[in-house]
């Protein structure tokens, strides 16, 4: 019983106001300082009902500099980038861009929740495109599930079959011709972590 | 050697642009400290000689600020200013002074932000041009 | 509505299919090409195009995400195109966003320019990114599509589903709230549409695969509300939306215990058929859900009757 | 008044303004620098020059050091030029020997680099020192004030201002655009927080306006021209035809009764289209004047010319109906103008995700005001457009307020009127009421108490801005309802709340034509489009145009008590002006330097006020000092440099130019 009781108080020493300032340097994200915490973003978000922190609370976390919570939450990985929050926000906060920004930092510092498949998928996708120049997110999902998760395989296999039969799924890796050109373009000297 | 700091003489009309600059102040907006504002009642009061005098005495740029079209406190002084400005612009151009150095802007009393934007923009452009130096006299080809 | 057709692009539209349209969304590709042929418009495929990076790339490295799009835009420019046609919502948005950021943020512009030079690629210049919905609506026009219609619609009522990234955050394809252009096009070929309140709600994208319980629930709501409003089919403009609603429909029905038999079509399939295209060249056989209805609605040997 | 003969002795005073200036500009350095300039006899810095000791410091120096020119480097001349002129004048020096340098609004408040800001202040002070040496002794003109006042707008603000002025014995012209005075307040049911009936407060005042011997009321009329200046405004008023002669009409309304339309058919504007009216109608029962109006858009006589004209028959020998009536132009001269043109409610259809105009059971707050009103379209019975009685209502605050996509500002009254409507709806229907707010703003007298009352009445208060009003249903409890999707930010979770009725608490915004009105009266707008006061604290009802005052929501959103208070203040300012009998004018007029004038007449068409006349006999131009407003356009245009402008002489401006650039 006692194990379920958790301290929720936040101490000011846990806050990192410098980090908040850094994050808000990015174009569009600077508007977080105008947020009035009205919750329109959460209300319009189709996925907020599954999130551990609603998007509004993520903005509050970032503003107050609670980096650990903001980077470790599930919210940023449940964001499907539908831009509904950004379009609705009465203060023009670019919330979708903020989510992307947090995802990047969470991946960089490996702070995403354990056993959460989305960041893994994103990285896999990133690598494949880097190498071959082509890939499809959906296709990768199906393929990964087919290959990696034996439990999911049972339910996924039937989609796979349907897709194969209708000519919509090929297990052959598509690639561009001039992969070298693409790699040269992407080979920018790494800048400071974004 | 410190960075070149352009000096800009600004003629602001009393009713719109001067008040806009006041508003920029009360709103604590920050902009480049390169303008020297001379208050006139109306942009229509700005005599072309004032502008030439400013360039002659070492100004790197001249900015005239008046009320928007139809908003002149004196009905149409700003139109007079505009007509004069076109003529003057041509003269200044023939003297070899770059276009960016002479500017006319309509800025209403509500547009403090615009003062900031215009001043910063003008300072940036003139800084890029460098100090106003008399060009070797070019043959004017009409 | 003006019936005047703008002159077609000199060499037709430069077309960026993207990964989805070459795989699971191939029916979109087939129907788009067919429709363009029927309209007498040219389509040139973007030469050696690469993946747009979609949402995943933005989550890893924003800079590289812009570079992927920059290569495509640069190639389009080299092909002499002023405009590039991107039917996939993810591709459309990423290309459009790249342009926006290159135009407005000097740091992005600098990085993109340098990287293109390093790869021996040309400049971006101002290639305009366009979506077929908006091209059909603006360049071709509702009236012209109506006048070219040769088949009478025999299917049921349609819910037009626009999804998210085509109408947000940029509003050039259609309005972000209650868009109507697809509805107007469907009505022009005689297909009745429902008043569908969820037309710009998100399908969850790849969440159907990664967090199935969440993704499937979103799609369940989309299907259920369409049915509640009397729709017998959903028509989309996005390969991902089509994929989710079509491929997972059976699973959604199983989990919810409700029956769905809802064809999920691309708007280009409906328009292409109305203008005389054959079902196979429109990829109508590739849908999983509601296949029996599809076969009934889109009979191959429909006699050509003047309709208008 | 000293003519300041003898050598020029300049005193320079640099103000710290507490730390407002001193924090950025090195005031001591500026004062030291000024001391080094030619002709400067005294140079000092001081903490607050505008204070009495500060002013006394200047006066003392004038006496002790024989100063005859003063430069004050402090704030904007728009704020304190009159203060320092008065201080100088008190010491016997001509006030126009003083010149101000703005080192606060134009310097310390907008710059951060101390060295650069100080250098700029030095440049400006140097220019002022050089210019002030040339300044001349001038005297102000005197303009007689016409005792009449024009009040524009007949809402509660205009009504109160007109009554105050009229009670003080002034002749007032009240011009109202609508056929009746009363404004928005006449549409309200109750007023917050006291819940007294709006009509009970307002209608007696409306009748008093009509009855007052000092007030001329022109309704259905607009100001279409304003010329002149403080004390002497020439105003053109266009009285639009109402097709009924106000003098002949007795207000019996038999014409309305007799109209060939037996049933009212056309949307009634006063009831927000929730009821119908006939083509001939009285705007509302308590309308002032009690004279009907004919709408030519719907009247058969106007549309076809073939009506039986039963209204004319009913009017009989009173013969008040006149289909030929044309607009009438009235020309009046007044000394002061009070502008009280009010606001327009935000158009709720501009927020597409709230479904106004799409779902019939979505209402605006103003519609609900009429719906709960006993003399409203349903007699106070709250029945929805679909005939149902609501069992649950959602009231959404901040619609068209605090939103960068519509209006950024807080409209100030919506929280309180939303509470009021929640109370009234509860009282009328016993429905379950949900109020959705971002921040609850109840800062007025008795407001917080009212909020407490509502909390205890069982109204739900959900802190969160509703994301959408929609009709899609997830389960049977949501069928045929409007579903509000919102994050309850206090719970930190998203909720779906099905209701029968949605009330959108729309914000206040400037009239669509506020820009044209502003130009007409030559006043300014703030960035939001509301009219700009001269100073928010020092001159809150004045404008930058002397003799024109502001009252009510045309200056910014405000509630009824504040509106009435402001209207009283505007009336008092107008009274103070008028009772002074005359006003002094700035001496910054243009004048012809006769010996230089070549008689070319270039200047004559330059003047928008026809102040320049050509004296054919003398072969020279002449400027009528009373007519000249001092813009200086003719000065800049004169090819012979034969026109000067007091306070802005060419020589003075050249000195300023050379002064600011002297160290380049």
Short mmCIF file of N, CA and C in Angstrom, two decimals, chain D residues 396-536:
data_model
loop_
_atom_site.label_atom_id
_atom_site.label_comp_id
_atom_site.label_asym_id
_atom_site.label_seq_id
_atom_site.Cartn_x
_atom_site.Cartn_y
_atom_site.Cartn_z
N UNK D 396 -20.08 30.06 -22.92
CA UNK D 396 -18.65 30.11 -23.26
C UNK D 396 -18.16 31.55 -23.19
N UNK D 397 -17.22 31.79 -22.31
CA UNK D 397 -16.66 33.13 -22.15
C UNK D 397 -15.62 33.41 -23.25
N UNK D 398 -15.21 34.66 -23.35
CA UNK D 398 -14.07 35.06 -24.20
C UNK D 398 -14.24 34.69 -25.67
N UNK D 399 -15.46 34.78 -26.21
CA UNK D 399 -15.62 34.53 -27.64
C UNK D 399 -15.31 35.84 -28.38
N UNK D 400 -14.23 35.82 -29.13
CA UNK D 400 -13.80 37.05 -29.80
C UNK D 400 -13.05 37.98 -28.87
N UNK D 401 -12.50 37.45 -27.80
CA UNK D 401 -11.63 38.22 -26.91
C UNK D 401 -10.43 37.35 -26.58
N UNK D 402 -9.33 37.96 -26.23
CA UNK D 402 -8.13 37.25 -25.80
C UNK D 402 -7.71 36.18 -26.82
N UNK D 403 -7.82 36.54 -28.08
CA UNK D 403 -7.59 35.56 -29.14
C UNK D 403 -6.89 36.28 -30.29
N UNK D 404 -5.68 35.86 -30.62
CA UNK D 404 -4.95 36.56 -31.67
C UNK D 404 -5.62 36.43 -33.04
N UNK D 405 -6.51 35.43 -33.19
CA UNK D 405 -7.18 35.28 -34.47
C UNK D 405 -8.39 36.21 -34.60
N UNK D 406 -8.84 36.79 -33.50
CA UNK D 406 -9.95 37.75 -33.62
C UNK D 406 -9.53 39.04 -32.93
N UNK D 407 -9.78 39.16 -31.65
CA UNK D 407 -9.38 40.36 -30.92
C UNK D 407 -8.52 39.96 -29.73
N UNK D 408 -7.45 40.67 -29.55
CA UNK D 408 -6.48 40.27 -28.53
C UNK D 408 -6.89 40.70 -27.13
N UNK D 409 -7.72 41.74 -27.07
CA UNK D 409 -7.96 42.32 -25.75
C UNK D 409 -9.02 41.56 -24.98
N UNK D 410 -9.00 41.79 -23.66
CA UNK D 410 -10.07 41.32 -22.79
C UNK D 410 -11.20 42.34 -22.89
N UNK D 411 -12.42 41.86 -23.11
CA UNK D 411 -13.53 42.80 -23.31
C UNK D 411 -14.16 43.29 -22.01
N UNK D 412 -13.62 42.86 -20.92
CA UNK D 412 -13.89 43.43 -19.59
C UNK D 412 -15.26 43.15 -19.01
N UNK D 413 -16.30 43.07 -19.84
CA UNK D 413 -17.63 42.93 -19.28
C UNK D 413 -18.18 41.51 -19.38
N UNK D 414 -17.52 40.66 -20.17
CA UNK D 414 -18.13 39.37 -20.50
C UNK D 414 -18.21 38.44 -19.30
N UNK D 415 -17.19 38.41 -18.45
CA UNK D 415 -17.25 37.54 -17.28
C UNK D 415 -18.50 37.87 -16.47
N UNK D 416 -18.67 39.16 -16.22
CA UNK D 416 -19.79 39.55 -15.37
C UNK D 416 -21.13 39.33 -16.06
N UNK D 417 -21.23 39.66 -17.36
CA UNK D 417 -22.56 39.44 -17.98
C UNK D 417 -22.83 37.96 -18.17
N UNK D 418 -21.75 37.15 -18.29
CA UNK D 418 -21.96 35.71 -18.38
C UNK D 418 -22.50 35.15 -17.07
N UNK D 419 -21.98 35.68 -15.97
CA UNK D 419 -22.51 35.27 -14.67
C UNK D 419 -23.98 35.67 -14.57
N UNK D 420 -24.25 36.89 -15.02
CA UNK D 420 -25.63 37.39 -14.95
C UNK D 420 -26.55 36.50 -15.79
N UNK D 421 -26.12 36.18 -17.03
CA UNK D 421 -26.97 35.35 -17.89
C UNK D 421 -27.13 33.95 -17.31
N UNK D 422 -26.05 33.43 -16.69
CA UNK D 422 -26.16 32.11 -16.05
C UNK D 422 -27.23 32.16 -14.98
N UNK D 423 -27.20 33.23 -14.20
CA UNK D 423 -28.20 33.38 -13.13
C UNK D 423 -29.61 33.47 -13.72
N UNK D 424 -29.77 34.30 -14.74
CA UNK D 424 -31.10 34.51 -15.30
C UNK D 424 -31.62 33.24 -15.98
N UNK D 425 -30.72 32.52 -16.67
CA UNK D 425 -31.15 31.29 -17.33
C UNK D 425 -31.56 30.25 -16.30
N UNK D 426 -30.81 30.20 -15.23
CA UNK D 426 -31.13 29.26 -14.16
C UNK D 426 -32.51 29.61 -13.59
N UNK D 427 -32.69 30.91 -13.37
CA UNK D 427 -33.95 31.37 -12.80
C UNK D 427 -35.12 31.05 -13.73
N UNK D 428 -34.91 31.25 -15.04
CA UNK D 428 -36.01 31.05 -15.98
C UNK D 428 -36.27 29.59 -16.30
N UNK D 429 -35.23 28.76 -16.28
CA UNK D 429 -35.41 27.40 -16.80
C UNK D 429 -35.07 26.31 -15.80
N UNK D 430 -34.37 26.67 -14.75
CA UNK D 430 -33.84 25.69 -13.80
C UNK D 430 -32.94 24.67 -14.49
N UNK D 431 -32.35 25.06 -15.60
CA UNK D 431 -31.45 24.16 -16.32
C UNK D 431 -30.13 24.05 -15.56
N UNK D 432 -29.39 23.01 -15.95
CA UNK D 432 -28.04 22.87 -15.43
C UNK D 432 -27.14 23.78 -16.27
N UNK D 433 -26.40 24.64 -15.61
CA UNK D 433 -25.63 25.64 -16.35
C UNK D 433 -24.13 25.39 -16.15
N UNK D 434 -23.41 25.42 -17.27
CA UNK D 434 -21.94 25.29 -17.23
C UNK D 434 -21.33 26.58 -17.77
N UNK D 435 -20.51 27.22 -16.97
CA UNK D 435 -19.77 28.38 -17.47
C UNK D 435 -18.33 27.97 -17.75
N UNK D 436 -17.86 28.28 -18.94
CA UNK D 436 -16.49 27.93 -19.32
C UNK D 436 -15.68 29.22 -19.43
N UNK D 437 -14.68 29.35 -18.57
CA UNK D 437 -13.93 30.60 -18.54
C UNK D 437 -12.44 30.31 -18.59
N UNK D 438 -11.67 31.30 -19.02
CA UNK D 438 -10.21 31.16 -18.97
C UNK D 438 -9.71 31.71 -17.64
N UNK D 439 -10.09 32.95 -17.36
CA UNK D 439 -9.81 33.54 -16.05
C UNK D 439 -11.08 34.26 -15.65
N UNK D 440 -11.46 34.16 -14.39
CA UNK D 440 -12.68 34.83 -13.95
C UNK D 440 -12.32 36.23 -13.50
N UNK D 441 -12.84 37.22 -14.19
CA UNK D 441 -12.44 38.60 -13.90
C UNK D 441 -13.61 39.37 -13.30
N UNK D 442 -13.54 39.58 -11.99
CA UNK D 442 -14.63 40.22 -11.28
C UNK D 442 -14.09 41.34 -10.40
N UNK D 443 -13.43 42.33 -11.00
CA UNK D 443 -12.76 43.31 -10.16
C UNK D 443 -13.59 44.54 -9.78
N UNK D 444 -14.87 44.58 -10.07
CA UNK D 444 -15.66 45.78 -9.78
C UNK D 444 -16.33 45.71 -8.42
N UNK D 445 -16.99 46.78 -8.09
CA UNK D 445 -17.67 46.84 -6.80
C UNK D 445 -18.84 45.86 -6.78
N UNK D 446 -18.81 44.95 -5.84
CA UNK D 446 -19.88 43.97 -5.73
C UNK D 446 -19.77 42.82 -6.71
N UNK D 447 -18.73 42.80 -7.51
CA UNK D 447 -18.63 41.76 -8.55
C UNK D 447 -18.25 40.40 -7.96
N UNK D 448 -17.22 40.39 -7.11
CA UNK D 448 -16.78 39.13 -6.53
C UNK D 448 -17.91 38.51 -5.70
N UNK D 449 -18.67 39.37 -5.02
CA UNK D 449 -19.82 38.88 -4.25
C UNK D 449 -20.83 38.20 -5.17
N UNK D 450 -20.99 38.78 -6.36
CA UNK D 450 -21.93 38.21 -7.32
C UNK D 450 -21.45 36.83 -7.78
N UNK D 451 -20.15 36.72 -8.00
CA UNK D 451 -19.56 35.44 -8.39
C UNK D 451 -19.82 34.41 -7.28
N UNK D 452 -19.61 34.79 -6.05
CA UNK D 452 -19.88 33.90 -4.93
C UNK D 452 -21.34 33.45 -4.92
N UNK D 453 -22.23 34.38 -5.21
CA UNK D 453 -23.66 34.06 -5.25
C UNK D 453 -23.91 32.96 -6.29
N UNK D 454 -23.30 33.12 -7.46
CA UNK D 454 -23.48 32.13 -8.52
C UNK D 454 -22.89 30.78 -8.15
N UNK D 455 -21.71 30.81 -7.50
CA UNK D 455 -21.09 29.56 -7.06
C UNK D 455 -22.05 28.80 -6.16
N UNK D 456 -22.74 29.54 -5.33
CA UNK D 456 -23.65 28.91 -4.39
C UNK D 456 -25.00 28.57 -4.98
N UNK D 457 -25.26 29.06 -6.18
CA UNK D 457 -26.51 28.70 -6.85
C UNK D 457 -26.39 27.38 -7.58
N UNK D 458 -25.20 26.79 -7.57
CA UNK D 458 -25.05 25.48 -8.20
C UNK D 458 -24.69 25.54 -9.67
N UNK D 459 -24.26 26.69 -10.15
CA UNK D 459 -23.78 26.77 -11.52
C UNK D 459 -22.40 26.13 -11.58
N UNK D 460 -22.15 25.35 -12.65
CA UNK D 460 -20.82 24.73 -12.80
C UNK D 460 -19.86 25.75 -13.37
N UNK D 461 -18.69 25.82 -12.79
CA UNK D 461 -17.65 26.69 -13.36
C UNK D 461 -16.48 25.83 -13.79
N UNK D 462 -16.22 25.81 -15.07
CA UNK D 462 -15.15 24.96 -15.59
C UNK D 462 -14.10 25.87 -16.19
N UNK D 463 -12.88 25.76 -15.63
CA UNK D 463 -11.82 26.61 -16.13
C UNK D 463 -11.19 25.97 -17.35
N UNK D 464 -11.53 26.51 -18.50
CA UNK D 464 -11.02 25.96 -19.75
C UNK D 464 -11.75 26.60 -20.91
N UNK D 465 -11.03 26.82 -21.99
CA UNK D 465 -11.65 27.43 -23.16
C UNK D 465 -12.16 26.30 -24.03
N UNK D 466 -13.45 26.34 -24.35
CA UNK D 466 -14.06 25.26 -25.12
C UNK D 466 -13.36 25.16 -26.48
N UNK D 467 -12.97 23.94 -26.85
CA UNK D 467 -12.24 23.75 -28.10
C UNK D 467 -13.20 23.64 -29.27
N UNK D 468 -14.36 23.05 -29.06
CA UNK D 468 -15.33 23.00 -30.15
C UNK D 468 -16.73 22.70 -29.65
N UNK D 469 -17.67 23.21 -30.41
CA UNK D 469 -19.08 22.87 -30.21
C UNK D 469 -19.44 22.01 -31.40
N UNK D 470 -19.91 20.80 -31.13
CA UNK D 470 -20.11 19.89 -32.25
C UNK D 470 -21.35 19.04 -32.02
N UNK D 471 -21.78 18.36 -33.06
CA UNK D 471 -22.98 17.54 -32.93
C UNK D 471 -22.66 16.05 -33.01
N UNK D 472 -21.37 15.70 -33.08
CA UNK D 472 -21.13 14.25 -33.16
C UNK D 472 -21.24 13.61 -31.79
N UNK D 473 -21.90 12.48 -31.79
CA UNK D 473 -22.25 11.84 -30.53
C UNK D 473 -21.48 10.55 -30.38
N UNK D 474 -21.00 10.33 -29.16
CA UNK D 474 -20.29 9.08 -28.89
C UNK D 474 -21.20 8.04 -28.25
N UNK D 475 -22.28 8.50 -27.62
CA UNK D 475 -23.17 7.54 -26.98
C UNK D 475 -24.57 8.16 -26.90
N UNK D 476 -25.54 7.40 -26.47
CA UNK D 476 -26.94 7.89 -26.50
C UNK D 476 -27.14 9.19 -25.71
N UNK D 477 -26.37 9.41 -24.62
CA UNK D 477 -26.59 10.63 -23.83
C UNK D 477 -26.19 11.87 -24.62
N UNK D 478 -25.47 11.67 -25.69
CA UNK D 478 -25.03 12.82 -26.48
C UNK D 478 -25.86 13.02 -27.74
N UNK D 479 -26.74 12.08 -28.02
CA UNK D 479 -27.57 12.20 -29.23
C UNK D 479 -28.44 13.44 -29.14
N UNK D 480 -28.54 14.15 -30.27
CA UNK D 480 -29.37 15.36 -30.37
C UNK D 480 -28.96 16.46 -29.41
N UNK D 481 -27.72 16.40 -28.98
CA UNK D 481 -27.24 17.48 -28.11
C UNK D 481 -26.10 18.20 -28.82
N UNK D 482 -25.76 19.35 -28.28
CA UNK D 482 -24.51 19.99 -28.69
C UNK D 482 -23.46 19.55 -27.69
N UNK D 483 -22.38 19.04 -28.19
CA UNK D 483 -21.36 18.53 -27.29
C UNK D 483 -20.20 19.53 -27.23
N UNK D 484 -19.85 19.93 -26.02
CA UNK D 484 -18.73 20.84 -25.82
C UNK D 484 -17.53 20.01 -25.41
N UNK D 485 -16.45 20.14 -26.16
CA UNK D 485 -15.23 19.43 -25.81
C UNK D 485 -14.26 20.44 -25.25
N UNK D 486 -13.79 20.17 -24.04
CA UNK D 486 -13.02 21.19 -23.33
C UNK D 486 -12.05 20.50 -22.37
N UNK D 487 -10.91 21.09 -22.16
CA UNK D 487 -10.07 20.62 -21.08
C UNK D 487 -10.50 21.34 -19.80
N UNK D 488 -10.90 20.57 -18.81
CA UNK D 488 -11.12 21.14 -17.48
C UNK D 488 -9.73 21.31 -16.89
N UNK D 489 -9.21 22.50 -16.96
CA UNK D 489 -7.80 22.67 -16.61
C UNK D 489 -7.57 22.52 -15.11
N UNK D 490 -8.63 22.61 -14.33
CA UNK D 490 -8.45 22.41 -12.89
C UNK D 490 -8.34 20.93 -12.56
N UNK D 491 -9.05 20.12 -13.35
CA UNK D 491 -8.90 18.67 -13.18
C UNK D 491 -7.72 18.15 -13.99
N UNK D 492 -7.32 18.90 -15.00
CA UNK D 492 -6.24 18.44 -15.87
C UNK D 492 -6.67 17.34 -16.81
N UNK D 493 -7.96 17.34 -17.17
CA UNK D 493 -8.43 16.28 -18.04
C UNK D 493 -9.46 16.83 -19.02
N UNK D 494 -9.58 16.16 -20.15
CA UNK D 494 -10.51 16.61 -21.18
C UNK D 494 -11.89 16.07 -20.88
N UNK D 495 -12.90 16.93 -21.06
CA UNK D 495 -14.27 16.51 -20.81
C UNK D 495 -15.13 16.73 -22.04
N UNK D 496 -16.17 15.93 -22.16
CA UNK D 496 -17.20 16.15 -23.17
C UNK D 496 -18.49 16.43 -22.42
N UNK D 497 -19.09 17.56 -22.70
CA UNK D 497 -20.28 17.95 -21.95
C UNK D 497 -21.41 18.22 -22.94
N UNK D 498 -22.43 17.35 -22.94
CA UNK D 498 -23.56 17.57 -23.85
C UNK D 498 -24.54 18.58 -23.25
N UNK D 499 -24.97 19.55 -24.05
CA UNK D 499 -25.95 20.54 -23.58
C UNK D 499 -27.02 20.76 -24.65
N UNK D 500 -28.11 21.40 -24.24
CA UNK D 500 -29.18 21.72 -25.19
C UNK D 500 -28.94 23.07 -25.84
N UNK D 501 -28.27 23.94 -25.12
CA UNK D 501 -28.15 25.32 -25.58
C UNK D 501 -26.74 25.81 -25.30
N UNK D 502 -26.20 26.56 -26.25
CA UNK D 502 -24.88 27.15 -26.05
C UNK D 502 -25.01 28.67 -26.15
N UNK D 503 -24.41 29.36 -25.19
CA UNK D 503 -24.41 30.82 -25.22
C UNK D 503 -22.97 31.28 -25.45
N UNK D 504 -22.77 32.05 -26.49
CA UNK D 504 -21.43 32.56 -26.77
C UNK D 504 -21.32 33.99 -26.23
N UNK D 505 -20.48 34.17 -25.24
CA UNK D 505 -20.32 35.50 -24.64
C UNK D 505 -19.36 36.31 -25.50
N UNK D 506 -19.94 37.04 -26.44
CA UNK D 506 -19.13 37.74 -27.42
C UNK D 506 -18.52 39.01 -26.84
N UNK D 507 -17.34 39.31 -27.33
CA UNK D 507 -16.61 40.47 -26.85
C UNK D 507 -17.08 41.76 -27.51
N UNK D 508 -16.46 42.85 -27.10
CA UNK D 508 -16.78 44.17 -27.63
C UNK D 508 -15.66 44.59 -28.57
N UNK D 509 -16.04 45.15 -29.70
CA UNK D 509 -15.01 45.64 -30.61
C UNK D 509 -15.44 46.98 -31.19
N UNK D 510 -14.49 47.72 -31.79
CA UNK D 510 -14.86 49.01 -32.36
C UNK D 510 -15.84 48.82 -33.51
N UNK D 511 -16.67 49.80 -33.75
CA UNK D 511 -17.55 49.76 -34.90
C UNK D 511 -16.75 49.54 -36.17
N UNK D 512 -17.37 48.87 -37.13
CA UNK D 512 -16.68 48.61 -38.39
C UNK D 512 -16.24 49.92 -39.04
N UNK D 513 -17.01 51.00 -38.83
CA UNK D 513 -16.66 52.25 -39.49
C UNK D 513 -15.95 53.22 -38.53
N UNK D 514 -15.37 52.70 -37.46
CA UNK D 514 -14.68 53.58 -36.50
C UNK D 514 -13.57 54.37 -37.19
N UNK D 515 -12.94 53.75 -38.19
CA UNK D 515 -11.86 54.43 -38.90
C UNK D 515 -12.37 55.68 -39.62
N UNK D 516 -13.57 55.57 -40.23
CA UNK D 516 -14.12 56.73 -40.92
C UNK D 516 -14.53 57.81 -39.94
N UNK D 517 -15.12 57.38 -38.83
CA UNK D 517 -15.53 58.35 -37.80
C UNK D 517 -14.30 59.08 -37.28
N UNK D 518 -13.22 58.35 -37.08
CA UNK D 518 -11.99 58.93 -36.57
C UNK D 518 -11.48 60.01 -37.53
N UNK D 519 -11.52 59.71 -38.82
CA UNK D 519 -11.06 60.71 -39.80
C UNK D 519 -11.96 61.92 -39.82
N UNK D 520 -13.26 61.64 -39.71
CA UNK D 520 -14.22 62.74 -39.73
C UNK D 520 -13.91 63.75 -38.63
N UNK D 521 -13.60 63.25 -37.45
CA UNK D 521 -13.37 64.14 -36.31
C UNK D 521 -11.89 64.46 -36.11
N UNK D 522 -11.05 63.88 -36.95
CA UNK D 522 -9.62 64.16 -36.86
C UNK D 522 -9.05 63.76 -35.49
N UNK D 523 -9.44 62.57 -35.03
CA UNK D 523 -8.86 62.06 -33.79
C UNK D 523 -8.10 60.78 -34.11
N UNK D 524 -7.49 60.17 -33.11
CA UNK D 524 -6.65 58.99 -33.36
C UNK D 524 -7.30 57.73 -32.81
N UNK D 525 -6.86 56.61 -33.35
CA UNK D 525 -7.27 55.31 -32.83
C UNK D 525 -6.06 54.63 -32.22
N UNK D 526 -6.29 53.84 -31.18
CA UNK D 526 -5.24 52.95 -30.69
C UNK D 526 -5.17 51.76 -31.64
N UNK D 527 -4.18 50.89 -31.45
CA UNK D 527 -3.99 49.82 -32.42
C UNK D 527 -5.20 48.90 -32.51
N UNK D 528 -5.99 48.79 -31.46
CA UNK D 528 -7.16 47.91 -31.53
C UNK D 528 -8.28 48.55 -32.33
N UNK D 529 -8.20 49.84 -32.58
CA UNK D 529 -9.26 50.50 -33.32
C UNK D 529 -10.19 51.33 -32.45
N UNK D 530 -10.04 51.21 -31.13
CA UNK D 530 -10.81 52.10 -30.26
C UNK D 530 -10.17 53.49 -30.30
N UNK D 531 -10.99 54.52 -30.04
CA UNK D 531 -10.46 55.88 -30.11
C UNK D 531 -9.44 56.10 -29.00
N UNK D 532 -8.44 56.90 -29.35
CA UNK D 532 -7.29 57.05 -28.45
C UNK D 532 -7.46 58.28 -27.56
N UNK D 533 -7.33 58.09 -26.27
CA UNK D 533 -7.39 59.22 -25.34
C UNK D 533 -6.04 59.92 -25.34
N UNK D 534 -6.04 61.17 -24.91
CA UNK D 534 -4.79 61.94 -24.96
C UNK D 534 -3.76 61.33 -24.02
N UNK D 535 -4.18 60.96 -22.84
CA UNK D 535 -3.28 60.27 -21.90
C UNK D 535 -4.14 59.38 -21.02
N UNK D 536 -3.71 58.13 -20.82
CA UNK D 536 -4.59 57.21 -20.09
C UNK D 536 -4.88 57.65 -18.65
#
